[in-house]
CSV table of C-alpha atoms in Angstrom, one decimal:
chain,number,residue,atom,x,y,z
A,1,UNK,CA,0.0,0.1,0.1
A,2,UNK,CA,1.4,3.5,-0.8
A,3,UNK,CA,1.8,6.1,1.8
A,4,UNK,CA,2.4,9.8,1.3
A,5,UNK,CA,6.1,10.7,1.9
A,6,UNK,CA,5.4,13.3,4.6
A,7,UNK,CA,3.2,10.7,6.6
A,8,UNK,CA,5.9,8.0,6.0
A,9,UNK,CA,8.4,10.3,7.7
A,10,UNK,CA,6.1,11.5,10.6
A,11,UNK,CA,4.8,7.8,11.2
A,12,UNK,CA,8.3,6.8,11.7
A,13,UNK,CA,8.7,9.2,14.6
A,14,UNK,CA,11.3,11.3,13.1
A,15,UNK,CA,9.3,14.5,13.1
A,16,UNK,CA,5.8,16.0,12.6
A,17,UNK,CA,4.2,15.9,9.2
A,18,UNK,CA,4.7,19.7,8.7
A,19,UNK,CA,8.3,19.4,9.6
A,20,UNK,CA,8.6,16.6,7.2
A,21,UNK,CA,7.1,18.9,4.6
A,22,UNK,CA,9.7,21.4,5.3
A,23,UNK,CA,12.6,19.0,5.1
A,24,UNK,CA,11.2,17.7,1.7
A,25,UNK,CA,10.9,21.4,0.5
A,26,UNK,CA,14.5,22.1,1.6
A,27,UNK,CA,15.9,19.0,-0.4
A,28,UNK,CA,16.9,17.2,2.8
A,29,UNK,CA,14.9,14.1,1.9
A,30,UNK,CA,15.9,11.5,-0.8
A,31,UNK,CA,13.8,8.5,-2.0
A,32,UNK,CA,16.0,5.8,-3.7
A,33,UNK,CA,18.9,8.3,-3.9
A,34,UNK,CA,16.8,11.0,-5.7
A,35,UNK,CA,15.2,14.1,-4.3
A,36,UNK,CA,11.5,13.8,-4.3
A,37,UNK,CA,8.6,16.2,-4.9
A,38,UNK,CA,6.0,17.1,-2.1
A,39,UNK,CA,3.2,14.6,-2.4
A,40,UNK,CA,5.5,11.8,-3.5
A,41,UNK,CA,4.1,8.3,-2.5
A,42,UNK,CA,6.1,5.6,-0.9
A,43,UNK,CA,6.0,1.9,-1.3
A,44,UNK,CA,7.3,-0.9,0.9
A,45,UNK,CA,10.6,-1.3,-1.2
A,46,UNK,CA,11.4,2.4,-1.4
A,47,UNK,CA,14.5,3.6,0.5
A,48,UNK,CA,13.9,7.1,2.3
A,49,UNK,CA,16.5,9.1,4.0
A,50,UNK,CA,16.7,12.5,5.7
A,51,UNK,CA,20.1,14.1,5.5
A,52,UNK,CA,21.6,10.8,4.7
A,53,UNK,CA,19.9,8.9,7.6
A,54,UNK,CA,17.8,5.9,6.7
A,55,UNK,CA,14.1,6.2,7.8
A,56,UNK,CA,12.5,3.0,8.9
A,57,UNK,CA,8.9,2.2,8.3
A,58,UNK,CA,6.5,2.4,11.4
A,59,UNK,CA,5.6,-1.0,12.9
A,60,UNK,CA,2.0,-1.9,11.9
A,61,UNK,CA,0.5,-1.9,15.3
A,62,UNK,CA,2.6,1.2,16.4
A,63,UNK,CA,4.1,-0.8,19.3
A,64,UNK,CA,7.4,1.1,18.8
A,65,UNK,CA,5.7,4.5,19.4
A,66,UNK,CA,6.4,6.6,22.5
A,67,UNK,CA,3.6,8.5,24.4
A,68,UNK,CA,4.6,10.6,27.4
A,69,UNK,CA,3.0,13.1,29.9
A,70,UNK,CA,5.5,15.7,31.2
A,71,UNK,CA,5.2,18.2,33.9
A,72,UNK,CA,6.7,21.2,32.4
A,73,UNK,CA,8.3,23.6,34.8
A,74,UNK,CA,8.5,27.4,34.1
A,75,UNK,CA,11.4,28.5,31.9
A,76,UNK,CA,11.3,25.4,29.5
A,77,UNK,CA,10.8,26.2,25.9
A,78,UNK,CA,8.5,23.8,24.0
A,79,UNK,CA,10.7,23.5,20.8
A,80,UNK,CA,12.6,20.6,19.4
A,81,UNK,CA,15.4,23.0,18.2
A,82,UNK,CA,18.3,21.9,20.4
A,83,UNK,CA,20.2,25.3,19.9
A,84,UNK,CA,17.4,27.0,21.9
A,85,UNK,CA,18.6,27.1,25.5
A,86,UNK,CA,16.3,25.2,28.1
A,87,UNK,CA,14.4,23.4,25.2
A,88,UNK,CA,12.0,20.8,26.1
A,89,UNK,CA,14.0,17.9,24.3
A,90,UNK,CA,17.1,18.5,26.3
A,91,UNK,CA,15.2,19.0,29.7
A,92,UNK,CA,13.4,15.6,29.2
A,93,UNK,CA,16.6,13.8,28.0
A,94,UNK,CA,14.5,10.9,26.6
A,95,UNK,CA,16.8,8.5,24.6
A,96,UNK,CA,14.8,8.3,21.2
A,97,UNK,CA,13.3,11.1,19.1
A,98,UNK,CA,10.1,12.7,20.4
A,99,UNK,CA,8.4,15.9,19.9
A,100,UNK,CA,5.7,18.0,21.8
A,101,UNK,CA,2.1,17.9,20.9
A,102,UNK,CA,1.4,21.6,20.8
A,103,UNK,CA,3.0,23.8,23.3
A,104,UNK,CA,3.0,25.8,26.6
A,105,UNK,CA,4.5,29.3,26.9
A,106,UNK,CA,8.0,29.4,28.5
A,107,UNK,CA,6.4,31.1,31.6
A,108,UNK,CA,3.6,28.6,31.7
A,109,UNK,CA,3.8,25.3,33.6
A,110,UNK,CA,2.0,22.0,33.7
A,111,UNK,CA,1.0,19.1,31.5
A,112,UNK,CA,2.3,18.6,28.1
A,113,UNK,CA,2.2,15.3,25.9
A,114,UNK,CA,5.2,14.3,23.9
A,115,UNK,CA,5.2,11.5,21.3
A,116,UNK,CA,7.1,9.8,18.4
A,117,UNK,CA,3.7,9.3,16.6
A,118,UNK,CA,3.3,12.2,14.1
A,119,UNK,CA,-0.1,10.9,13.2
A,120,UNK,CA,-1.9,12.0,16.5
A,121,UNK,CA,-0.3,15.5,17.0
A,122,UNK,CA,-3.1,17.5,15.0
A,123,UNK,CA,-5.9,15.1,15.9
A,124,UNK,CA,-5.4,16.2,19.5
A,125,UNK,CA,-4.8,19.9,18.8
A,126,UNK,CA,-7.5,20.8,16.3
A,127,UNK,CA,-10.2,22.8,17.8
A,128,UNK,CA,-12.9,21.1,15.8
A,129,UNK,CA,-12.1,18.0,17.6
A,130,UNK,CA,-13.1,19.8,20.8
A,131,UNK,CA,-10.6,17.9,23.1
A,132,UNK,CA,-10.6,19.5,26.6
A,133,UNK,CA,-7.7,21.0,28.2
A,134,UNK,CA,-8.0,22.3,31.9
A,135,UNK,CA,-5.9,25.1,33.2
A,136,UNK,CA,-5.5,26.6,36.7
A,137,UNK,CA,-4.8,30.3,36.5
A,138,UNK,CA,-3.8,32.9,39.0
A,139,UNK,CA,-4.1,36.6,38.2
A,140,UNK,CA,-3.1,39.9,39.9
A,141,UNK,CA,-6.6,41.1,40.9
A,142,UNK,CA,-9.6,39.7,42.6
A,143,UNK,CA,-11.6,37.4,40.4
A,144,UNK,CA,-15.3,38.8,40.2
A,145,UNK,CA,-18.4,37.4,39.0
A,146,UNK,CA,-18.3,39.8,35.9
A,147,UNK,CA,-14.8,38.5,35.0
A,148,UNK,CA,-16.0,34.9,35.1
A,149,UNK,CA,-19.1,35.7,33.2
A,150,UNK,CA,-17.1,37.4,30.5
A,151,UNK,CA,-14.2,34.9,30.3
A,152,UNK,CA,-16.8,32.1,29.9
A,153,UNK,CA,-19.1,33.6,27.4
A,154,UNK,CA,-16.3,34.8,24.9
A,155,UNK,CA,-13.6,37.4,24.6
A,156,UNK,CA,-12.6,39.3,21.4
A,157,UNK,CA,-8.9,38.6,20.8
A,158,UNK,CA,-6.8,38.0,17.6
A,159,UNK,CA,-9.6,39.2,15.3
A,160,UNK,CA,-12.1,36.6,16.6
A,161,UNK,CA,-14.2,36.0,19.6
A,162,UNK,CA,-13.1,33.0,21.8
A,163,UNK,CA,-15.6,30.2,22.0
A,164,UNK,CA,-17.9,29.9,25.2
A,165,UNK,CA,-16.0,27.8,27.8
A,166,UNK,CA,-16.3,26.6,31.4
A,167,UNK,CA,-14.8,28.9,34.0
A,168,UNK,CA,-14.8,28.4,37.7
A,169,UNK,CA,-13.6,30.6,40.5
A,170,UNK,CA,-10.6,28.8,42.5
A,171,UNK,CA,-9.7,31.2,45.4
A,172,UNK,CA,-9.7,35.0,45.6
A,173,UNK,CA,-7.2,35.4,42.8
A,174,UNK,CA,-7.5,32.2,40.8
A,175,UNK,CA,-9.9,30.4,38.4
A,176,UNK,CA,-10.0,27.0,36.5
A,177,UNK,CA,-10.9,27.3,32.7
A,178,UNK,CA,-11.6,24.5,30.4
A,179,UNK,CA,-10.6,25.2,26.6
A,180,UNK,CA,-11.3,23.3,23.5
A,181,UNK,CA,-9.6,26.0,21.4
A,182,UNK,CA,-5.9,26.7,21.2
A,183,UNK,CA,-5.4,30.2,20.0
A,184,UNK,CA,-2.0,31.8,20.5
A,185,UNK,CA,-1.5,32.7,24.2
A,186,UNK,CA,-5.3,32.5,24.4
A,187,UNK,CA,-5.8,32.6,28.2
A,188,UNK,CA,-3.2,35.5,28.9
A,189,UNK,CA,-4.9,37.6,26.0
A,190,UNK,CA,-8.3,37.1,27.4
A,191,UNK,CA,-7.3,38.3,30.8
A,192,UNK,CA,-5.3,41.2,29.4
A,193,UNK,CA,-8.5,42.3,27.3
A,194,UNK,CA,-10.4,42.2,30.7
A,195,UNK,CA,-7.7,44.1,32.5
A,196,UNK,CA,-6.2,41.3,34.3
A,197,UNK,CA,-2.5,40.0,34.4
A,198,UNK,CA,-1.8,36.2,34.6
A,199,UNK,CA,0.9,35.6,37.4
A,200,UNK,CA,0.7,31.8,37.1
A,201,UNK,CA,-0.7,29.4,34.5
A,202,UNK,CA,-0.8,25.6,34.9
A,203,UNK,CA,-2.2,23.1,32.6
A,204,UNK,CA,-3.8,20.3,34.7
A,205,UNK,CA,-5.3,18.1,32.2
A,206,UNK,CA,-5.4,17.3,28.4
A,207,UNK,CA,-8.6,15.2,27.5
A,208,UNK,CA,-8.6,12.5,30.2
A,209,UNK,CA,-5.0,12.7,31.0
A,210,UNK,CA,-3.8,14.6,34.2
A,211,UNK,CA,-0.7,15.3,36.2
A,212,UNK,CA,-1.2,12.7,38.9
A,213,UNK,CA,2.0,11.1,39.9
A,214,UNK,CA,4.3,13.5,38.1
A,215,UNK,CA,6.3,16.0,39.9
A,216,UNK,CA,7.5,19.2,38.0
A,217,UNK,CA,10.4,18.3,35.6
A,218,UNK,CA,9.3,14.6,35.6
A,219,UNK,CA,7.6,12.6,32.9
A,220,UNK,CA,5.7,9.2,32.8
A,221,UNK,CA,4.6,7.0,30.0
A,222,UNK,CA,0.9,7.0,29.3
A,223,UNK,CA,-0.7,3.8,30.7
A,224,UNK,CA,-2.4,1.3,28.6
A,225,UNK,CA,-5.9,2.5,29.8
A,226,UNK,CA,-5.1,6.0,28.9
A,227,UNK,CA,-3.9,4.8,25.5
A,228,UNK,CA,-7.1,2.9,25.0
A,229,UNK,CA,-9.3,5.9,25.9
A,230,UNK,CA,-7.2,8.3,23.8
A,231,UNK,CA,-7.5,6.1,20.7
A,232,UNK,CA,-11.2,5.9,21.2
A,233,UNK,CA,-11.6,9.6,21.6
A,234,UNK,CA,-9.2,10.2,18.4
A,235,UNK,CA,-11.2,7.9,16.3
A,236,UNK,CA,-13.3,10.6,14.7
A,237,UNK,CA,-10.9,13.2,14.8
A,238,UNK,CA,-9.5,15.0,11.9
A,239,UNK,CA,-6.1,16.6,11.3
A,240,UNK,CA,-4.7,20.2,11.2
A,241,UNK,CA,-3.4,22.9,13.6
A,242,UNK,CA,-2.9,24.6,17.0
A,243,UNK,CA,-1.6,27.4,19.4
A,244,UNK,CA,-0.1,27.9,22.9
A,245,UNK,CA,-0.8,29.3,26.2
C-alpha cells in the first residue's frame, strides 16, 4: 500500500508531518537516492533518507511509538530546536526522538504530551475536535463574578471571539478554565483584554490525562488504559493545527 512521503516520515517518529514537508521542500529528503517532490507516495520497497539517515517504516501496530506525559516547569521552551537553551527535548533527555504535542509558553507550566507518533499530533490539537484542556490560572486582581461571566461567554482577541467555555472560581485570585480552542497565548490575551494579568498558569489536564504522579520536571509513559481511551477519543478526529498558552 502506498503512503504519502510526509506521512511515512512522521509515522516513523522522525518529526511531525509539517516538519517533514519543510525537510522535503529544503531538499533534505531522498527517495531511492533522488530528491522527491512534495506529495510523492512511498511503497514498501522504497528507501527514504533524511540528511543521509535511513528512515525505517513504522511498525503496523505502532508498538514502537512513545507517548509521554511531562510536567513542564516554568522556563522550559516547547521546541525541538536543540540550539534553543532550555528546550524541552534536552530537559527531558529521552533516549529516542520525540516531539511535543502543541506547546505551553515558557512562563507557563504543567501538562504537555510528547510522542514519536506524528499521526496523533494534530488530531489532539485541532479545535474542531473539541478535546478539552483544563488550566488553573492565578491573576493579579480579585476574580469577580463579572470577570467569570465574560471569560466564559467569549472574549474578542486575535480578530475573533473565543468560544464559550467553562470557567470556575478557584480562590480569591484564581480560576479554572476548560478550553477546546488553542489560540496563541489565548488565556493570557483573554485576561489582558479584561484588565487582568496572569501571574501563574498551569495546565492540569489534556482530555482524560492529568498530572497525577508527575512532579515538576518529571515525565511518565501513558498507561495502557489512557492509550485505549485516547485512541477511542481520536477515532473520529480530523487533522490540522494549534496555538499555545
